[in-house]
Amino acid sequence: MNDGHVAKPGLAVVEVAAADDETAFAVQELLATRWAIAPADRTTHEPGEPGVRLRCYLDLKQQPEA
């Protein structure tokens, strides 16, 4: 993440920590029903750590695409 990702009011970076891919993507879908997002297409997993992480970018000023 860099300053450009949140350079203006209304922009946010959301990192989801979840037990599995299914849960992480379900949270992303829930966010997408309310705000315009740049969705992630994969999760990451740190060896030796439980669960997965998913990072997506929100624009709170825009409505989600239909």
Tab-separated table of N, CA, C and O in Angstrom:
chain	number	residue	atom	x	y	z
A	1	MET	N	0.844	-1.171	0.000
A	1	MET	CA	0.000	0.000	0.000
A	1	MET	C	0.891	1.236	0.000
A	1	MET	O	1.922	1.265	0.651
A	2	ASN	N	0.473	2.237	-0.749
A	2	ASN	CA	1.211	3.493	-0.721
A	2	ASN	C	0.237	4.653	-0.505
A	2	ASN	O	-0.977	4.453	-0.482
A	3	ASP	N	0.774	5.843	-0.335
A	3	ASP	CA	-0.060	7.014	-0.050
A	3	ASP	C	-1.108	7.268	-1.127
A	3	ASP	O	-2.161	7.823	-0.843
A	4	GLY	N	-0.837	6.875	-2.354
A	4	GLY	CA	-1.786	7.086	-3.438
A	4	GLY	C	-3.096	6.338	-3.258
A	4	GLY	O	-4.129	6.751	-3.755
A	5	HIS	N	-3.056	5.229	-2.535
A	5	HIS	CA	-4.266	4.446	-2.325
A	5	HIS	C	-5.288	5.154	-1.443
A	5	HIS	O	-6.478	4.863	-1.510
A	6	VAL	N	-4.847	6.059	-0.604
A	6	VAL	CA	-5.754	6.794	0.292
A	6	VAL	C	-5.462	8.288	0.261
A	6	VAL	O	-5.588	8.986	1.246
A	7	ALA	N	-5.097	8.777	-0.916
A	7	ALA	CA	-4.659	10.168	-1.056
A	7	ALA	C	-5.782	11.184	-0.899
A	7	ALA	O	-5.520	12.338	-0.601
A	8	LYS	N	-7.018	10.777	-1.100
A	8	LYS	CA	-8.141	11.711	-1.048
A	8	LYS	C	-9.172	11.225	-0.045
A	8	LYS	O	-9.299	10.015	0.194
A	9	PRO	N	-9.947	12.149	0.535
A	9	PRO	CA	-11.025	11.729	1.431
A	9	PRO	C	-11.997	10.799	0.708
A	9	PRO	O	-12.288	10.982	-0.472
A	10	GLY	N	-12.459	9.791	1.393
A	10	GLY	CA	-13.405	8.849	0.816
A	10	GLY	C	-12.775	7.604	0.236
A	10	GLY	O	-13.480	6.673	-0.132
A	11	LEU	N	-11.443	7.559	0.158
A	11	LEU	CA	-10.753	6.360	-0.319
A	11	LEU	C	-10.256	5.576	0.886
A	11	LEU	O	-9.802	6.160	1.870
A	12	ALA	N	-10.340	4.251	0.818
A	12	ALA	CA	-9.903	3.422	1.939
A	12	ALA	C	-9.331	2.109	1.430
A	12	ALA	O	-9.720	1.609	0.370
A	13	VAL	N	-8.414	1.568	2.192
A	13	VAL	CA	-7.881	0.237	1.954
A	13	VAL	C	-8.416	-0.647	3.075
A	13	VAL	O	-8.320	-0.293	4.247
A	14	VAL	N	-9.005	-1.780	2.713
A	14	VAL	CA	-9.552	-2.698	3.697
A	14	VAL	C	-8.803	-4.018	3.583
A	14	VAL	O	-8.705	-4.585	2.488
A	15	GLU	N	-8.273	-4.483	4.686
A	15	GLU	CA	-7.634	-5.788	4.703
A	15	GLU	C	-8.475	-6.709	5.566
A	15	GLU	O	-8.730	-6.406	6.733
A	16	VAL	N	-8.907	-7.811	4.970
A	16	VAL	CA	-9.753	-8.786	5.638
A	16	VAL	C	-8.875	-9.946	6.085
A	16	VAL	O	-8.125	-10.500	5.285
A	17	ALA	N	-8.968	-10.299	7.350
A	17	ALA	CA	-8.315	-11.500	7.867
A	17	ALA	C	-9.424	-12.510	8.142
A	17	ALA	O	-10.394	-12.200	8.845
A	18	ALA	N	-9.311	-13.699	7.553
A	18	ALA	CA	-10.370	-14.693	7.676
A	18	ALA	C	-9.778	-16.089	7.794
A	18	ALA	O	-8.606	-16.312	7.463
A	19	ALA	N	-10.597	-17.007	8.216
A	19	ALA	CA	-10.147	-18.390	8.380
A	19	ALA	C	-9.884	-19.066	7.048
A	19	ALA	O	-9.020	-19.937	6.943
A	20	ASP	N	-10.637	-18.664	5.994
A	20	ASP	CA	-10.499	-19.332	4.694
A	20	ASP	C	-10.861	-18.385	3.552
A	20	ASP	O	-11.403	-17.302	3.772
A	21	ASP	N	-10.558	-18.819	2.336
A	21	ASP	CA	-10.842	-18.011	1.139
A	21	ASP	C	-12.330	-17.688	1.020
A	21	ASP	O	-12.698	-16.561	0.703
A	22	GLU	N	-13.176	-18.678	1.247
A	22	GLU	CA	-14.620	-18.487	1.094
A	22	GLU	C	-15.123	-17.341	1.974
A	22	GLU	O	-15.890	-16.485	1.529
A	23	THR	N	-14.679	-17.304	3.202
A	23	THR	CA	-15.096	-16.250	4.124
A	23	THR	C	-14.559	-14.897	3.692
A	23	THR	O	-15.286	-13.894	3.689
A	24	ALA	N	-13.301	-14.834	3.306
A	24	ALA	CA	-12.692	-13.575	2.878
A	24	ALA	C	-13.419	-12.998	1.664
A	24	ALA	O	-13.730	-11.806	1.618
A	25	PHE	N	-13.729	-13.843	0.679
A	25	PHE	CA	-14.421	-13.360	-0.512
A	25	PHE	C	-15.876	-12.987	-0.213
A	25	PHE	O	-16.429	-12.080	-0.835
A	26	ALA	N	-16.498	-13.650	0.762
A	26	ALA	CA	-17.857	-13.288	1.167
A	26	ALA	C	-17.878	-11.883	1.765
A	26	ALA	O	-18.793	-11.090	1.489
A	27	VAL	N	-16.875	-11.543	2.560
A	27	VAL	CA	-16.785	-10.199	3.127
A	27	VAL	C	-16.579	-9.179	2.011
A	27	VAL	O	-17.219	-8.121	1.992
A	28	GLN	N	-15.723	-9.488	1.053
A	28	GLN	CA	-15.501	-8.581	-0.078
A	28	GLN	C	-16.805	-8.352	-0.847
A	28	GLN	O	-17.123	-7.223	-1.222
A	29	GLU	N	-17.568	-9.412	-1.082
A	29	GLU	CA	-18.854	-9.276	-1.786
A	29	GLU	C	-19.819	-8.396	-0.998
A	29	GLU	O	-20.544	-7.581	-1.573
A	30	LEU	N	-19.830	-8.532	0.307
A	30	LEU	CA	-20.680	-7.697	1.152
A	30	LEU	C	-20.298	-6.225	1.025
A	30	LEU	O	-21.168	-5.359	0.885
A	31	LEU	N	-19.007	-5.938	1.045
A	31	LEU	CA	-18.544	-4.553	0.854
A	31	LEU	C	-18.953	-4.014	-0.513
A	31	LEU	O	-19.331	-2.853	-0.644
A	32	ALA	N	-18.891	-4.867	-1.527
A	32	ALA	CA	-19.202	-4.442	-2.896
A	32	ALA	C	-20.679	-4.112	-3.081
A	32	ALA	O	-21.029	-3.399	-4.018
A	33	THR	N	-21.547	-4.587	-2.205
A	33	THR	CA	-22.965	-4.244	-2.322
A	33	THR	C	-23.235	-2.823	-1.858
A	33	THR	O	-24.260	-2.246	-2.191
A	34	ARG	N	-22.312	-2.259	-1.110
A	34	ARG	CA	-22.519	-0.920	-0.539
A	34	ARG	C	-21.645	0.158	-1.183
A	34	ARG	O	-22.050	1.296	-1.288
A	35	TRP	N	-20.411	-0.190	-1.550
A	35	TRP	CA	-19.464	0.794	-2.071
A	35	TRP	C	-18.798	0.284	-3.344
A	35	TRP	O	-18.723	-0.914	-3.588
A	36	ALA	N	-18.274	1.214	-4.133
A	36	ALA	CA	-17.485	0.844	-5.297
A	36	ALA	C	-16.135	0.337	-4.788
A	36	ALA	O	-15.518	0.964	-3.922
A	37	ILE	N	-15.706	-0.820	-5.276
A	37	ILE	CA	-14.429	-1.372	-4.827
A	37	ILE	C	-13.582	-1.806	-6.008
A	37	ILE	O	-14.091	-2.069	-7.091
A	38	ALA	N	-12.289	-1.864	-5.761
A	38	ALA	CA	-11.362	-2.537	-6.660
A	38	ALA	C	-11.115	-3.884	-5.982
A	38	ALA	O	-10.385	-3.965	-4.995
A	39	PRO	N	-11.787	-4.931	-6.447
A	39	PRO	CA	-11.736	-6.202	-5.738
A	39	PRO	C	-10.414	-6.943	-5.914
A	39	PRO	O	-9.707	-6.767	-6.900
A	40	ALA	N	-10.133	-7.771	-4.929
A	40	ALA	CA	-8.981	-8.660	-5.009
A	40	ALA	C	-9.418	-9.940	-5.709
A	40	ALA	O	-10.568	-10.362	-5.588
A	41	ASP	N	-8.516	-10.569	-6.440
A	41	ASP	CA	-8.866	-11.819	-7.106
A	41	ASP	C	-8.246	-13.038	-6.420
A	41	ASP	O	-8.476	-14.168	-6.824
A	42	ARG	N	-7.448	-12.767	-5.381
A	42	ARG	CA	-6.855	-13.885	-4.632
A	42	ARG	C	-6.549	-13.433	-3.209
A	42	ARG	O	-6.455	-12.246	-2.918
A	43	THR	N	-6.407	-14.410	-2.347
A	43	THR	CA	-6.014	-14.140	-0.969
A	43	THR	C	-4.524	-14.444	-0.829
A	43	THR	O	-3.913	-15.037	-1.716
A	44	THR	N	-3.960	-14.041	0.294
A	44	THR	CA	-2.573	-14.391	0.601
A	44	THR	C	-2.553	-15.173	1.910
A	44	THR	O	-3.457	-15.048	2.748
A	45	HIS	N	-1.522	-15.972	2.057
A	45	HIS	CA	-1.350	-16.777	3.264
A	45	HIS	C	0.110	-16.725	3.670
A	45	HIS	O	0.995	-16.983	2.846
A	46	GLU	N	0.351	-16.363	4.910
A	46	GLU	CA	1.713	-16.351	5.443
A	46	GLU	C	2.029	-17.725	6.015
A	46	GLU	O	1.277	-18.219	6.880
A	47	PRO	N	3.086	-18.374	5.555
A	47	PRO	CA	3.443	-19.690	6.095
A	47	PRO	C	3.582	-19.642	7.622
A	47	PRO	O	4.157	-18.716	8.174
A	48	GLY	N	3.003	-20.639	8.260
A	48	GLY	CA	3.068	-20.728	9.715
A	48	GLY	C	2.011	-19.920	10.444
A	48	GLY	O	1.873	-20.018	11.655
A	49	GLU	N	1.257	-19.085	9.715
A	49	GLU	CA	0.190	-18.269	10.311
A	49	GLU	C	-1.168	-18.870	9.931
A	49	GLU	O	-1.338	-19.384	8.830
A	50	PRO	N	-2.137	-18.792	10.830
A	50	PRO	CA	-3.465	-19.319	10.491
A	50	PRO	C	-4.224	-18.381	9.558
A	50	PRO	O	-3.993	-17.169	9.547
A	51	GLY	N	-5.103	-18.926	8.750
A	51	GLY	CA	-5.999	-18.134	7.933
A	51	GLY	C	-5.374	-17.475	6.722
A	51	GLY	O	-4.237	-17.762	6.337
A	52	VAL	N	-6.172	-16.596	6.123
A	52	VAL	CA	-5.780	-15.888	4.899
A	52	VAL	C	-6.069	-14.403	5.059
A	52	VAL	O	-6.789	-13.989	5.960
A	53	ARG	N	-5.510	-13.609	4.151
A	53	ARG	CA	-5.776	-12.165	4.112
A	53	ARG	C	-6.161	-11.777	2.689
A	53	ARG	O	-5.691	-12.364	1.720
A	54	LEU	N	-7.008	-10.774	2.618
A	54	LEU	CA	-7.473	-10.252	1.336
A	54	LEU	C	-7.491	-8.733	1.467
A	54	LEU	O	-7.975	-8.203	2.466
A	55	ARG	N	-6.954	-8.037	0.489
A	55	ARG	CA	-6.917	-6.569	0.515
A	55	ARG	C	-7.700	-6.036	-0.679
A	55	ARG	O	-7.472	-6.433	-1.809
A	56	CYS	N	-8.639	-5.131	-0.397
A	56	CYS	CA	-9.384	-4.473	-1.470
A	56	CYS	C	-9.424	-2.973	-1.194
A	56	CYS	O	-9.134	-2.524	-0.093
A	57	TYR	N	-9.767	-2.218	-2.214
A	57	TYR	CA	-9.749	-0.763	-2.139
A	57	TYR	C	-11.164	-0.244	-2.338
A	57	TYR	O	-11.847	-0.651	-3.277
A	58	LEU	N	-11.606	0.645	-1.455
A	58	LEU	CA	-12.958	1.192	-1.502
A	58	LEU	C	-12.943	2.659	-1.878
A	58	LEU	O	-12.047	3.391	-1.470
A	59	ASP	N	-13.954	3.050	-2.631
A	59	ASP	CA	-14.204	4.458	-2.920
A	59	ASP	C	-15.591	4.749	-2.357
A	59	ASP	O	-16.602	4.379	-2.948
A	60	LEU	N	-15.630	5.364	-1.185
A	60	LEU	CA	-16.889	5.595	-0.489
A	60	LEU	C	-17.766	6.635	-1.165
A	60	LEU	O	-18.943	6.762	-0.832
A	61	LYS	N	-17.218	7.366	-2.127
A	61	LYS	CA	-17.975	8.411	-2.817
A	61	LYS	C	-18.748	7.876	-4.007
A	61	LYS	O	-19.644	8.540	-4.503
A	62	GLN	N	-18.405	6.698	-4.496
A	62	GLN	CA	-19.051	6.141	-5.677
A	62	GLN	C	-19.996	5.015	-5.292
A	62	GLN	O	-19.738	4.271	-4.352
A	63	GLN	N	-21.067	4.885	-6.047
A	63	GLN	CA	-21.999	3.785	-5.867
A	63	GLN	C	-21.416	2.544	-6.529
A	63	GLN	O	-20.689	2.646	-7.516
A	64	PRO	N	-21.731	1.357	-6.018
A	64	PRO	CA	-21.241	0.146	-6.664
A	64	PRO	C	-21.840	-0.016	-8.061
A	64	PRO	O	-22.937	0.474	-8.332
A	65	GLU	N	-21.106	-0.699	-8.920
A	65	GLU	CA	-21.614	-0.975	-10.266
A	65	GLU	C	-22.732	-1.987	-10.182
A	65	GLU	O	-22.698	-2.896	-9.353
A	66	ALA	N	-23.717	-1.828	-11.012
A	66	ALA	CA	-24.881	-2.739	-10.990
A	66	ALA	C	-24.568	-4.044	-11.665
A	66	ALA	O	-23.681	-4.233	-12.374
